[in-house]
Amino acid sequence: TEVKKMEINSIIKNDFITFNEDGSVAEMIGQLRQFEKRSGLVFKGEKFTGVVEKKRLLRCRLNADEAKLKHFIQRSPIIGAHADVMEAAYLLFQNEADIIPVEKDKTIIGVLNALDVAKLGVNLPEAQGWKVSQVKMIKPRIINKDHPIAEVIDIMHDTHIDQVPLFSEGKLFALVSYRDILRKYLNWSPKRDISTKFNK
């Protein structure tokens, strides 16, 4: 039987700003906040060099005014605008990426978010029977809610996970995500959390 392809067109987002690799981290943070964008795509002249890996920013003690973006680049493939959702999922997995840029006519027109790809992918017929137990589970070490935030950051960085469960007296207390930490660390605009335009 022929497998029906599902293209990524519906989930391409214009949620990025482009930066020169010699620009500063502070400049990137300011522009992402000002324009309410999530992703920074880094270029050297006209050539795309990668995306800014925000989790690395959390782990570094940096002077944001002096630190250059080229030191925080995560190499990233580029995908065509008419690619299949399974191709996109494979690229994200292979590159341990949260986002990948989308290209049309040799120009980057948007980005794909891994969560959006997963949401679209579960609509494929072959995904209908998948169970949670079939997914690879990562069991991070237990972190108490009163532990230093540096331990959470280390876990996120080392295990490539975005959320860490926090415990209090042996019971699940809450989840903390890297976005929570990044928002606090970078003083993320509160509009991002309440705006219908940016968060449905």
GROMACS .gro file of C-alpha atoms in nm:
model
  200
    1THR     CA    1   0.000   0.000   0.000
    2GLU     CA    2   0.108   0.352  -0.073
    3VAL     CA    3   0.191   0.566   0.230
    4LYS     CA    4   0.023   0.907   0.208
    5LYS     CA    5   0.266   1.195   0.248
    6MET     CA    6   0.183   1.483   0.476
    7GLU     CA    7   0.364   1.805   0.393
    8ILE     CA    8   0.492   2.050   0.655
    9ASN     CA    9   0.339   2.364   0.494
   10SER     CA   10   0.076   2.412   0.764
   11ILE     CA   11   0.328   2.429   1.050
   12ILE     CA   12   0.594   2.659   0.902
   13LYS     CA   13   0.617   2.967   1.124
   14ASN     CA   14   0.774   3.307   1.079
   15ASP     CA   15   0.896   3.293   1.440
   16PHE     CA   16   1.260   3.392   1.389
   17ILE     CA   17   1.501   3.681   1.349
   18THR     CA   18   1.830   3.667   1.160
   19PHE     CA   19   2.158   3.778   1.315
   20ASN     CA   20   2.520   3.815   1.211
   21GLU     CA   21   2.747   3.568   1.390
   22ASP     CA   22   2.961   3.857   1.519
   23GLY     CA   23   2.659   4.013   1.687
   24SER     CA   24   2.632   4.000   2.065
   25VAL     CA   25   2.412   3.778   2.275
   26ALA     CA   26   2.264   4.092   2.433
   27GLU     CA   27   2.161   4.221   2.089
   28MET     CA   28   1.992   3.890   2.008
   29ILE     CA   29   1.810   3.876   2.343
   30GLY     CA   30   1.690   4.234   2.303
   31GLN     CA   31   1.555   4.180   1.953
   32LEU     CA   32   1.388   3.847   2.034
   33ARG     CA   33   1.212   4.017   2.326
   34GLN     CA   34   1.123   4.329   2.132
   35PHE     CA   35   0.975   4.144   1.834
   36GLU     CA   36   0.836   3.851   2.040
   37LYS     CA   37   1.022   3.584   1.841
   38ARG     CA   38   1.156   3.253   1.972
   39SER     CA   39   1.437   3.165   1.731
   40GLY     CA   40   1.762   3.328   1.630
   41LEU     CA   41   1.909   3.219   1.295
   42VAL     CA   42   2.277   3.307   1.258
   43PHE     CA   43   2.449   3.404   0.934
   44LYS     CA   44   2.804   3.482   0.824
   45GLY     CA   45   2.743   3.729   0.546
   46GLU     CA   46   2.482   3.560   0.326
   47LYS     CA   47   2.563   3.208   0.447
   48PHE     CA   48   2.346   3.042   0.712
   49THR     CA   49   2.566   2.897   0.987
   50GLY     CA   50   2.315   2.766   1.244
   51VAL     CA   51   2.068   2.846   1.518
   52VAL     CA   52   2.137   2.983   1.863
   53GLU     CA   53   2.123   2.704   2.120
   54LYS     CA   54   1.953   2.887   2.406
   55LYS     CA   55   2.019   2.611   2.658
   56ARG     CA   56   2.391   2.684   2.626
   57LEU     CA   57   2.322   3.044   2.726
   58LEU     CA   58   2.178   2.920   3.054
   59ARG     CA   59   2.482   2.714   3.134
   60CYS     CA   60   2.737   2.986   3.075
   61ARG     CA   61   2.844   3.271   3.293
   62LEU     CA   62   2.863   3.525   3.020
   63ASN     CA   63   2.879   3.896   2.973
   64ALA     CA   64   2.589   3.923   2.728
   65ASP     CA   65   2.719   4.252   2.588
   66GLU     CA   66   3.053   4.100   2.493
   67ALA     CA   67   2.969   3.735   2.415
   68LYS     CA   68   2.942   3.674   2.041
   69LEU     CA   69   2.668   3.461   1.889
   70LYS     CA   70   2.917   3.247   1.697
   71HIS     CA   71   3.011   3.078   2.026
   72PHE     CA   72   2.653   2.955   2.082
   73ILE     CA   73   2.567   2.821   1.737
   74GLN     CA   74   2.411   2.481   1.695
   75ARG     CA   75   2.468   2.353   1.342
   76SER     CA   76   2.136   2.286   1.174
   77PRO     CA   77   2.018   2.136   0.849
   78ILE     CA   78   1.774   2.328   0.629
   79ILE     CA   79   1.458   2.160   0.503
   80GLY     CA   80   1.255   2.235   0.190
   81ALA     CA   81   0.911   2.394   0.224
   82HIS     CA   82   0.738   2.096   0.062
   83ALA     CA   83   0.909   1.829   0.269
   84ASP     CA   84   0.717   1.547   0.432
   85VAL     CA   85   0.650   1.551   0.806
   86MET     CA   86   0.839   1.223   0.852
   87GLU     CA   87   1.145   1.370   0.680
   88ALA     CA   88   1.125   1.671   0.914
   89ALA     CA   89   1.091   1.446   1.219
   90TYR     CA   90   1.394   1.244   1.110
   91LEU     CA   91   1.607   1.558   1.061
   92LEU     CA   92   1.508   1.693   1.403
   93PHE     CA   93   1.590   1.359   1.566
   94GLN     CA   94   1.922   1.312   1.387
   95ASN     CA   95   2.039   1.660   1.481
   96GLU     CA   96   1.892   1.667   1.834
   97ALA     CA   97   1.732   1.996   1.732
   98ASP     CA   98   1.431   2.186   1.863
   99ILE     CA   99   1.390   2.386   1.543
  100ILE     CA  100   1.504   2.369   1.182
  101PRO     CA  101   1.490   2.646   0.921
  102VAL     CA  102   1.267   2.603   0.615
  103GLU     CA  103   1.387   2.705   0.269
  104LYS     CA  104   1.204   2.793  -0.050
  105ASP     CA  105   1.379   2.917  -0.365
  106LYS     CA  106   1.710   2.930  -0.175
  107THR     CA  107   1.567   3.168   0.087
  108ILE     CA  108   1.481   3.083   0.446
  109ILE     CA  109   1.108   3.152   0.482
  110GLY     CA  110   1.038   3.016   0.829
  111VAL     CA  111   1.117   2.762   1.096
  112LEU     CA  112   0.975   2.429   1.208
  113ASN     CA  113   0.930   2.358   1.577
  114ALA     CA  114   0.980   1.998   1.693
  115LEU     CA  115   0.658   1.998   1.896
  116ASP     CA  116   0.456   2.115   1.594
  117VAL     CA  117   0.611   1.838   1.383
  118ALA     CA  118   0.516   1.582   1.650
  119LYS     CA  119   0.158   1.713   1.668
  120LEU     CA  120   0.122   1.688   1.290
  121GLY     CA  121   0.291   1.348   1.278
  122VAL     CA  122   0.049   1.182   1.519
  123ASN     CA  123  -0.224   1.232   1.258
  124LEU     CA  124  -0.051   0.992   1.020
  125PRO     CA  125  -0.227   0.653   0.990
  126GLU     CA  126   0.085   0.462   1.101
  127ALA     CA  127   0.098   0.665   1.424
  128GLN     CA  128  -0.258   0.588   1.534
  129GLY     CA  129  -0.161   0.275   1.727
  130TRP     CA  130   0.144   0.416   1.905
  131LYS     CA  131   0.152   0.390   2.285
  132VAL     CA  132   0.340   0.600   2.541
  133SER     CA  133   0.529   0.287   2.646
  134GLN     CA  134   0.684   0.266   2.298
  135VAL     CA  135   0.855   0.603   2.337
  136LYS     CA  136   1.209   0.618   2.471
  137MET     CA  137   1.190   0.729   2.833
  138ILE     CA  138   1.461   0.938   2.995
  139LYS     CA  139   1.478   0.918   3.372
  140PRO     CA  140   1.669   1.219   3.504
  141ARG     CA  141   1.801   1.210   3.857
  142ILE     CA  142   1.561   1.321   4.128
  143ILE     CA  143   1.578   1.692   4.205
  144ASN     CA  144   1.421   1.842   4.515
  145LYS     CA  145   1.240   2.173   4.473
  146ASP     CA  146   1.494   2.336   4.707
  147HIS     CA  147   1.803   2.227   4.508
  148PRO     CA  148   2.006   2.492   4.321
  149ILE     CA  149   1.876   2.580   3.975
  150ALA     CA  150   2.225   2.498   3.838
  151GLU     CA  151   2.150   2.126   3.891
  152VAL     CA  152   1.837   2.152   3.677
  153ILE     CA  153   2.030   2.335   3.406
  154ASP     CA  154   2.301   2.066   3.407
  155ILE     CA  155   2.038   1.792   3.368
  156MET     CA  156   1.868   1.972   3.080
  157HIS     CA  157   2.198   2.028   2.905
  158ASP     CA  158   2.343   1.680   2.958
  159THR     CA  159   2.028   1.476   2.882
  160HIS     CA  160   1.882   1.705   2.611
  161ILE     CA  161   1.546   1.736   2.784
  162ASP     CA  162   1.332   2.047   2.815
  163GLN     CA  163   1.148   1.970   3.139
  164VAL     CA  164   1.265   1.834   3.473
  165PRO     CA  165   1.029   1.706   3.744
  166LEU     CA  166   1.078   1.859   4.089
  167PHE     CA  167   0.999   1.667   4.407
  168SER     CA  168   0.907   1.765   4.760
  169GLU     CA  169   0.920   1.502   5.036
  170GLY     CA  170   0.928   1.223   4.776
  171LYS     CA  171   0.620   1.342   4.587
  172LEU     CA  172   0.599   1.516   4.252
  173PHE     CA  173   0.581   1.889   4.321
  174ALA     CA  174   0.604   2.054   3.977
  175LEU     CA  175   0.778   2.059   3.642
  176VAL     CA  176   1.032   2.323   3.547
  177SER     CA  177   1.106   2.385   3.180
  178TYR     CA  178   1.406   2.548   3.019
  179ARG     CA  179   1.168   2.821   2.897
  180ASP     CA  180   1.077   2.897   3.258
  181ILE     CA  181   1.444   2.939   3.341
  182LEU     CA  182   1.520   3.129   3.022
  183ARG     CA  183   1.228   3.363   3.084
  184LYS     CA  184   1.356   3.440   3.434
  185TYR     CA  185   1.719   3.456   3.324
  186LEU     CA  186   1.654   3.680   3.024
  187ASN     CA  187   1.358   3.873   3.167
  188TRP     CA  188   1.134   3.744   2.886
  189SER     CA  189   0.844   3.973   2.799
  190PRO     CA  190   0.530   3.882   2.998
  191LYS     CA  191   0.322   3.945   2.683
  192ARG     CA  192   0.461   3.617   2.553
  193ASP     CA  193   0.269   3.429   2.823
  194ILE     CA  194  -0.070   3.600   2.799
  195SER     CA  195  -0.103   3.708   2.438
  196THR     CA  196  -0.349   3.513   2.224
  197LYS     CA  197  -0.145   3.616   1.923
  198PHE     CA  198   0.170   3.446   2.050
  199ASN     CA  199   0.032   3.166   2.268
  200LYS     CA  200  -0.298   3.005   2.174
   0.00000   0.00000   0.00000
